Every structure is written in structure tokens, then in C-alpha cells.
DNA sequence: AAGCTTTGGTTGTTGCTTCAACTAAAGCTA
DNA sequence: TAGCTTTAGTTGAAGCAACAACCAAAGCTT
């Protein structure tokens, strides 16, 4: 297709398959959550991050980091979740520029209720399709990619 | 490979990292192509599929399969590309319901010109971060996932 | 303390994706 | 050949994301 530095055969095969997976997977995650909880995967992820935070509360900036969202995107999403009563926003006392987002009781129940189905979906479409060895390989590969894609470790994915 | 409701430690670590990669990678691909060619990754992919087809022409339905797009999505995208003179649409003679999309000379030049930068980007952010062994593992893992994500092999990713 | 800069967040506009009609050509059935 | 169904594709409306402009509180600098 060109005279430039292209990929070798094995590299090209790996890339074509991998990029197909990256294209297809978000749809699979979104579809199940939309059907079962009327939540996009991103909304679910936002609420999941809040559910693991102390007091189920995070400042918008921190939450944006955890979810790899821009602040405008997060602001809109949290506004929608707030309208549905799943999250509450409160002005931060120490720094009155800041806003805290808190998972409400209702939001907590929503996450609790939808987690099993989501995990089932992740198993069915990813984890259970791989051997234990491949799961380990996938972790190492993802770890290597994240050092470039997310050098500051914004998504806080190291160490649970 | 058990059937438990939650994920085991290693599975959870692998999933968290992998989902972060899936979230971050599209942005990296889009940003470079947008900057260098005013093309989204999807638009690039559409044109790349056309460039490899006989006569650089594909029916809309086939093109939709190759790119995992819905027909409406593809129709809109091709309309935009046509407006920019990169793709041309013509009625199919044998089946007058059908539309053929053809990569124009200008579109061909655009792909030729942007391919090296795109490949460079893929190398920098994915391939060159992995060992040859990991590239092989990634292919096998992606292949396993695609059998579930794309059972009909719509994205025609087999066999180079 | 006045004035500039930085930080934290929200709002509005534009563009793309999805979903739901809708048109038109084929194909089938009687 | 009339009438129904399926297939191919387009179009329009609605919703979410990216970007830019904006406001307000903090923090510096003098």
C-alpha cells in the first residue's frame, strides 16, 4: 500500500485484530449496561470510581482523572446522573472553586444491582475466552501500553 | 476459568488495565490522523478498506461489514468524504438498489500521504512497546476475543 | 490591597453516532 | 401482473463528546 516503513507480517496481523477488538468491545459493554441499567459504560465507570472512593465522594478533577474524561465531559455526565438522583454535587468547603461529586444511596444501589450483570458480560466476552496464561499476558501487554498511553497513571490502575 | 460472580485478583488486574487501554487508544489514533490529515480514524479505516478493494470500489453493505459500521453511519461518513472529493458514489448497474463507493484519485493520494504517519503512530503507541513475543500473544488473544465479538468475521481480519 | 495569573468548573456550539422512519428496487407468490 | 416482503440505502431527529468561551475563587506579586 505504500513505500514507507510498514509493519511486518506478524505485526500487521496482530494490529488488525487488536484494532478490531478495540473497535468492537465498547459496543458490547455499552449495550449490556444500557439494556440492564440504562447506563452507558462510561456512566457506570464514573459511578464505580465513586463507589470505591472514601465517603463515595471525589472532586470533579480527581474523578475526571480516574475516568480519563475531560472536565466538560464529566460535568455534563454528572449533571445527567444528578438529574436521575444517582449522584449529588456539593460545593467544597475548603476550596470553594471545587465541586464534590458523591454517589447517592440510590446510585450505590444501582451499582450494586448492575455489577453482577456487568461482570457476567466481561467474563462472557473477554475473560472466560482466554486461558489463565493469556489473562496474565494481557495484563503485561496492557501495562506496557499504559506506560505510554497514560504515563501519569491518571486512571490509577496500578495496585488495588 | 471458574464461574464465580466476581473476578479473581489476576483477572481483575488484567481487566482494569485492558479496559483503560481500550478507553485511551481510540483518542490517540484519532488525534494524530485529525492533526495530520483532518481524518477521523474511522474515516481513515473506511478509505483504507476501499484502497485495498478491487477497483478501489465496494458496495456500501460490504464496506459497512469491513468496517463494522451500521449502514446509516457509513452513509453519513461517505457523504462527508464525497463532499470532500475523497470518495465517489455511483449507482450499481446490476442491482439498482445498491450503491458503489469508490476511492477517488484524490482519496488515494490522501491515504498514501497519511499512511506513513499513521503507521508511525501505531508503532510508537503500540507495536514498538511490545516484544515480538508479546505481539504474537496479542494476536492470539485478539483472535480469541474476535470469535465472540465478531463471529461472522465481518471485519475480514483473517488471512493476509 | 490592586492587579495579574492559575485553577476548578460550567455552559453553549458544533459534529458525529444512533435510532427510527422512509424510499425505491428486487424478489416472491398467487 | 398485482400485491406482499425483503433488501439497499438515505434522511432527519435526538443524544453524547470535543472544543472553546466563559465565570468565579485562589494564589501571587508588588
PDB file of N, CA and C (backbone and C1' of nucleotides) in Angstrom, chain A residues 42 45-46 49-50 58-75 77-78 99 101 150 153-156, chain B residues 23-24, chain C residues 8-10:
ATOM      1  N   UNK A  42     -19.470   4.401  30.284  1.00  0.00           N
ATOM      2  CA  UNK A  42     -18.763   5.494  30.935  1.00  0.00           C
ATOM      3  C   UNK A  42     -19.488   5.947  32.209  1.00  0.00           C
ATOM      4  N   UNK A  45     -18.790   3.500  34.814  1.00  0.00           N
ATOM      5  CA  UNK A  45     -17.410   3.613  35.279  1.00  0.00           C
ATOM      6  C   UNK A  45     -17.266   4.781  36.252  1.00  0.00           C
ATOM      7  N   UNK A  46     -17.904   5.890  35.933  1.00  0.00           N
ATOM      8  CA  UNK A  46     -17.885   7.053  36.829  1.00  0.00           C
ATOM      9  C   UNK A  46     -18.441   6.671  38.192  1.00  0.00           C
ATOM     10  N   UNK A  49     -16.129   4.343  40.135  1.00  0.00           N
ATOM     11  CA  UNK A  49     -14.995   5.052  40.755  1.00  0.00           C
ATOM     12  C   UNK A  49     -15.453   5.745  42.036  1.00  0.00           C
ATOM     13  N   UNK A  50     -16.615   6.356  41.985  1.00  0.00           N
ATOM     14  CA  UNK A  50     -17.145   7.000  43.193  1.00  0.00           C
ATOM     15  C   UNK A  50     -17.408   5.965  44.280  1.00  0.00           C
ATOM     16  N   UNK A  58     -15.704  12.247  45.453  1.00  0.00           N
ATOM     17  CA  UNK A  58     -14.475  12.649  44.774  1.00  0.00           C
ATOM     18  C   UNK A  58     -14.688  14.036  44.194  1.00  0.00           C
ATOM     19  N   UNK A  59     -13.598  14.810  44.152  1.00  0.00           N
ATOM     20  CA  UNK A  59     -13.693  16.097  43.482  1.00  0.00           C
ATOM     21  C   UNK A  59     -13.750  15.886  41.976  1.00  0.00           C
ATOM     22  N   UNK A  60     -14.425  16.769  41.305  1.00  0.00           N
ATOM     23  CA  UNK A  60     -14.615  16.624  39.858  1.00  0.00           C
ATOM     24  C   UNK A  60     -13.287  16.386  39.147  1.00  0.00           C
ATOM     25  N   UNK A  61     -12.279  17.133  39.499  1.00  0.00           N
ATOM     26  CA  UNK A  61     -10.977  16.991  38.841  1.00  0.00           C
ATOM     27  C   UNK A  61     -10.398  15.598  39.054  1.00  0.00           C
ATOM     28  N   UNK A  62     -10.468  15.109  40.283  1.00  0.00           N
ATOM     29  CA  UNK A  62      -9.953  13.773  40.566  1.00  0.00           C
ATOM     30  C   UNK A  62     -10.755  12.707  39.823  1.00  0.00           C
ATOM     31  N   UNK A  63     -12.063  12.900  39.815  1.00  0.00           N
ATOM     32  CA  UNK A  63     -12.935  11.949  39.135  1.00  0.00           C
ATOM     33  C   UNK A  63     -12.636  11.939  37.640  1.00  0.00           C
ATOM     34  N   UNK A  64     -12.375  13.114  37.096  1.00  0.00           N
ATOM     35  CA  UNK A  64     -12.019  13.204  35.679  1.00  0.00           C
ATOM     36  C   UNK A  64     -10.731  12.434  35.403  1.00  0.00           C
ATOM     37  N   UNK A  65      -9.783  12.549  36.302  1.00  0.00           N
ATOM     38  CA  UNK A  65      -8.536  11.798  36.148  1.00  0.00           C
ATOM     39  C   UNK A  65      -8.794  10.296  36.178  1.00  0.00           C
ATOM     40  N   UNK A  66      -9.530   9.847  37.176  1.00  0.00           N
ATOM     41  CA  UNK A  66      -9.789   8.417  37.332  1.00  0.00           C
ATOM     42  C   UNK A  66     -10.472   7.821  36.113  1.00  0.00           C
ATOM     43  N   UNK A  67     -11.276   8.634  35.439  1.00  0.00           N
ATOM     44  CA  UNK A  67     -12.087   8.100  34.348  1.00  0.00           C
ATOM     45  C   UNK A  67     -11.563   8.517  32.980  1.00  0.00           C
ATOM     46  N   UNK A  68     -10.428   9.232  32.995  1.00  0.00           N
ATOM     47  CA  UNK A  68      -9.878   9.729  31.737  1.00  0.00           C
ATOM     48  C   UNK A  68     -10.862  10.592  30.968  1.00  0.00           C
ATOM     49  N   UNK A  69     -11.615  11.395  31.660  1.00  0.00           N
ATOM     50  CA  UNK A  69     -12.568  12.279  30.996  1.00  0.00           C
ATOM     51  C   UNK A  69     -12.028  13.706  31.003  1.00  0.00           C
ATOM     52  N   UNK A  70     -12.427  14.489  30.020  1.00  0.00           N
ATOM     53  CA  UNK A  70     -12.196  15.924  30.116  1.00  0.00           C
ATOM     54  C   UNK A  70     -13.191  16.465  31.137  1.00  0.00           C
ATOM     55  N   UNK A  71     -12.871  17.611  31.699  1.00  0.00           N
ATOM     56  CA  UNK A  71     -13.763  18.200  32.698  1.00  0.00           C
ATOM     57  C   UNK A  71     -15.134  18.545  32.113  1.00  0.00           C
ATOM     58  N   UNK A  72     -15.192  19.117  30.916  1.00  0.00           N
ATOM     59  CA  UNK A  72     -16.511  19.387  30.335  1.00  0.00           C
ATOM     60  C   UNK A  72     -17.348  18.116  30.165  1.00  0.00           C
ATOM     61  N   UNK A  73     -16.719  17.071  29.669  1.00  0.00           N
ATOM     62  CA  UNK A  73     -17.471  15.822  29.502  1.00  0.00           C
ATOM     63  C   UNK A  73     -18.006  15.330  30.835  1.00  0.00           C
ATOM     64  N   UNK A  74     -17.127  15.316  31.838  1.00  0.00           N
ATOM     65  CA  UNK A  74     -17.545  14.841  33.152  1.00  0.00           C
ATOM     66  C   UNK A  74     -18.663  15.709  33.721  1.00  0.00           C
ATOM     67  N   UNK A  75     -18.525  17.001  33.527  1.00  0.00           N
ATOM     68  CA  UNK A  75     -19.535  17.922  34.048  1.00  0.00           C
ATOM     69  C   UNK A  75     -20.907  17.590  33.481  1.00  0.00           C
ATOM     70  N   UNK A  77     -21.881  14.698  32.150  1.00  0.00           N
ATOM     71  CA  UNK A  77     -22.319  13.366  32.581  1.00  0.00           C
ATOM     72  C   UNK A  77     -22.841  13.414  34.009  1.00  0.00           C
ATOM     73  N   UNK A  78     -22.098  14.095  34.892  1.00  0.00           N
ATOM     74  CA  UNK A  78     -22.522  14.173  36.289  1.00  0.00           C
ATOM     75  C   UNK A  78     -23.837  14.947  36.397  1.00  0.00           C
ATOM     76  N   UNK A  99     -15.863  21.324  43.283  1.00  0.00           N
ATOM     77  CA  UNK A  99     -17.147  20.650  43.457  1.00  0.00           C
ATOM     78  C   UNK A  99     -16.886  19.192  43.821  1.00  0.00           C
ATOM     79  N   UNK A 101     -18.380  15.410  43.982  1.00  0.00           N
ATOM     80  CA  UNK A 101     -19.438  14.530  43.482  1.00  0.00           C
ATOM     81  C   UNK A 101     -19.549  13.343  44.418  1.00  0.00           C
ATOM     82  N   UNK A 150      -0.833   6.416  29.236  1.00  0.00           N
ATOM     83  CA  UNK A 150      -1.238   7.085  30.472  1.00  0.00           C
ATOM     84  C   UNK A 150      -0.040   7.168  31.405  1.00  0.00           C
ATOM     85  N   UNK A 153      -0.327   7.860  34.942  1.00  0.00           N
ATOM     86  CA  UNK A 153      -1.179   6.911  35.659  1.00  0.00           C
ATOM     87  C   UNK A 153      -2.432   7.585  36.179  1.00  0.00           C
ATOM     88  N   UNK A 154      -3.046   8.386  35.314  1.00  0.00           N
ATOM     89  CA  UNK A 154      -4.258   9.098  35.723  1.00  0.00           C
ATOM     90  C   UNK A 154      -5.351   8.121  36.114  1.00  0.00           C
ATOM     91  N   UNK A 155      -5.411   7.014  35.418  1.00  0.00           N
ATOM     92  CA  UNK A 155      -6.507   6.089  35.681  1.00  0.00           C
ATOM     93  C   UNK A 155      -6.241   5.200  36.905  1.00  0.00           C
ATOM     94  N   UNK A 156      -5.130   5.434  37.579  1.00  0.00           N
ATOM     95  CA  UNK A 156      -4.857   4.789  38.867  1.00  0.00           C
ATOM     96  C   UNK A 156      -5.093   3.301  38.821  1.00  0.00           C
TER      97      UNK A 156
ATOM     98  N   UNK B  23     -10.099   2.288  26.367  1.00  0.00           N
ATOM     99  CA  UNK B  23     -10.636   3.647  26.504  1.00  0.00           C
ATOM    100  C   UNK B  23      -9.691   4.688  25.899  1.00  0.00           C
ATOM    101  N   UNK B  24      -8.397   4.484  26.081  1.00  0.00           N
ATOM    102  CA  UNK B  24      -7.428   5.513  25.705  1.00  0.00           C
ATOM    103  C   UNK B  24      -6.986   5.447  24.251  1.00  0.00           C
TER     104      UNK B  24
ATOM    105  P    DG C   8      -7.081  22.792  40.335  1.00  0.00           P
ATOM    106  O5'  DG C   8      -8.591  23.247  40.199  1.00  0.00           O
ATOM    107  C5'  DG C   8      -9.291  23.719  41.341  1.00  0.00           C
ATOM    108  C4'  DG C   8     -10.758  23.803  41.031  1.00  0.00           C
ATOM    109  C3'  DG C   8     -11.315  22.549  40.337  1.00  0.00           C
ATOM    110  O3'  DG C   8     -12.531  22.172  40.966  1.00  0.00           O
ATOM    111  C1'  DG C   8     -11.774  24.466  39.041  1.00  0.00           C
ATOM    112  P    DG C   9     -13.230  20.813  40.528  1.00  0.00           P
ATOM    113  O5'  DG C   9     -14.362  21.340  39.536  1.00  0.00           O
ATOM    114  C5'  DG C   9     -15.168  22.405  39.985  1.00  0.00           C
ATOM    115  C4'  DG C   9     -15.936  23.073  38.879  1.00  0.00           C
ATOM    116  C3'  DG C   9     -16.736  22.167  37.954  1.00  0.00           C
ATOM    117  O3'  DG C   9     -18.096  22.190  38.410  1.00  0.00           O
ATOM    118  C1'  DG C   9     -15.761  24.064  36.847  1.00  0.00           C
ATOM    119  P    DT C  10     -19.264  21.527  37.634  1.00  0.00           P
ATOM    120  O5'  DT C  10     -19.736  22.694  36.627  1.00  0.00           O
ATOM    121  C5'  DT C  10     -20.116  23.956  37.161  1.00  0.00           C
ATOM    122  C4'  DT C  10     -20.582  24.888  36.044  1.00  0.00           C
ATOM    123  C3'  DT C  10     -21.678  24.314  35.141  1.00  0.00           C
ATOM    124  O3'  DT C  10     -22.717  25.284  35.039  1.00  0.00           O
ATOM    125  C1'  DT C  10     -19.870  25.120  33.844  1.00  0.00           C
TER     126       DT C  10
END
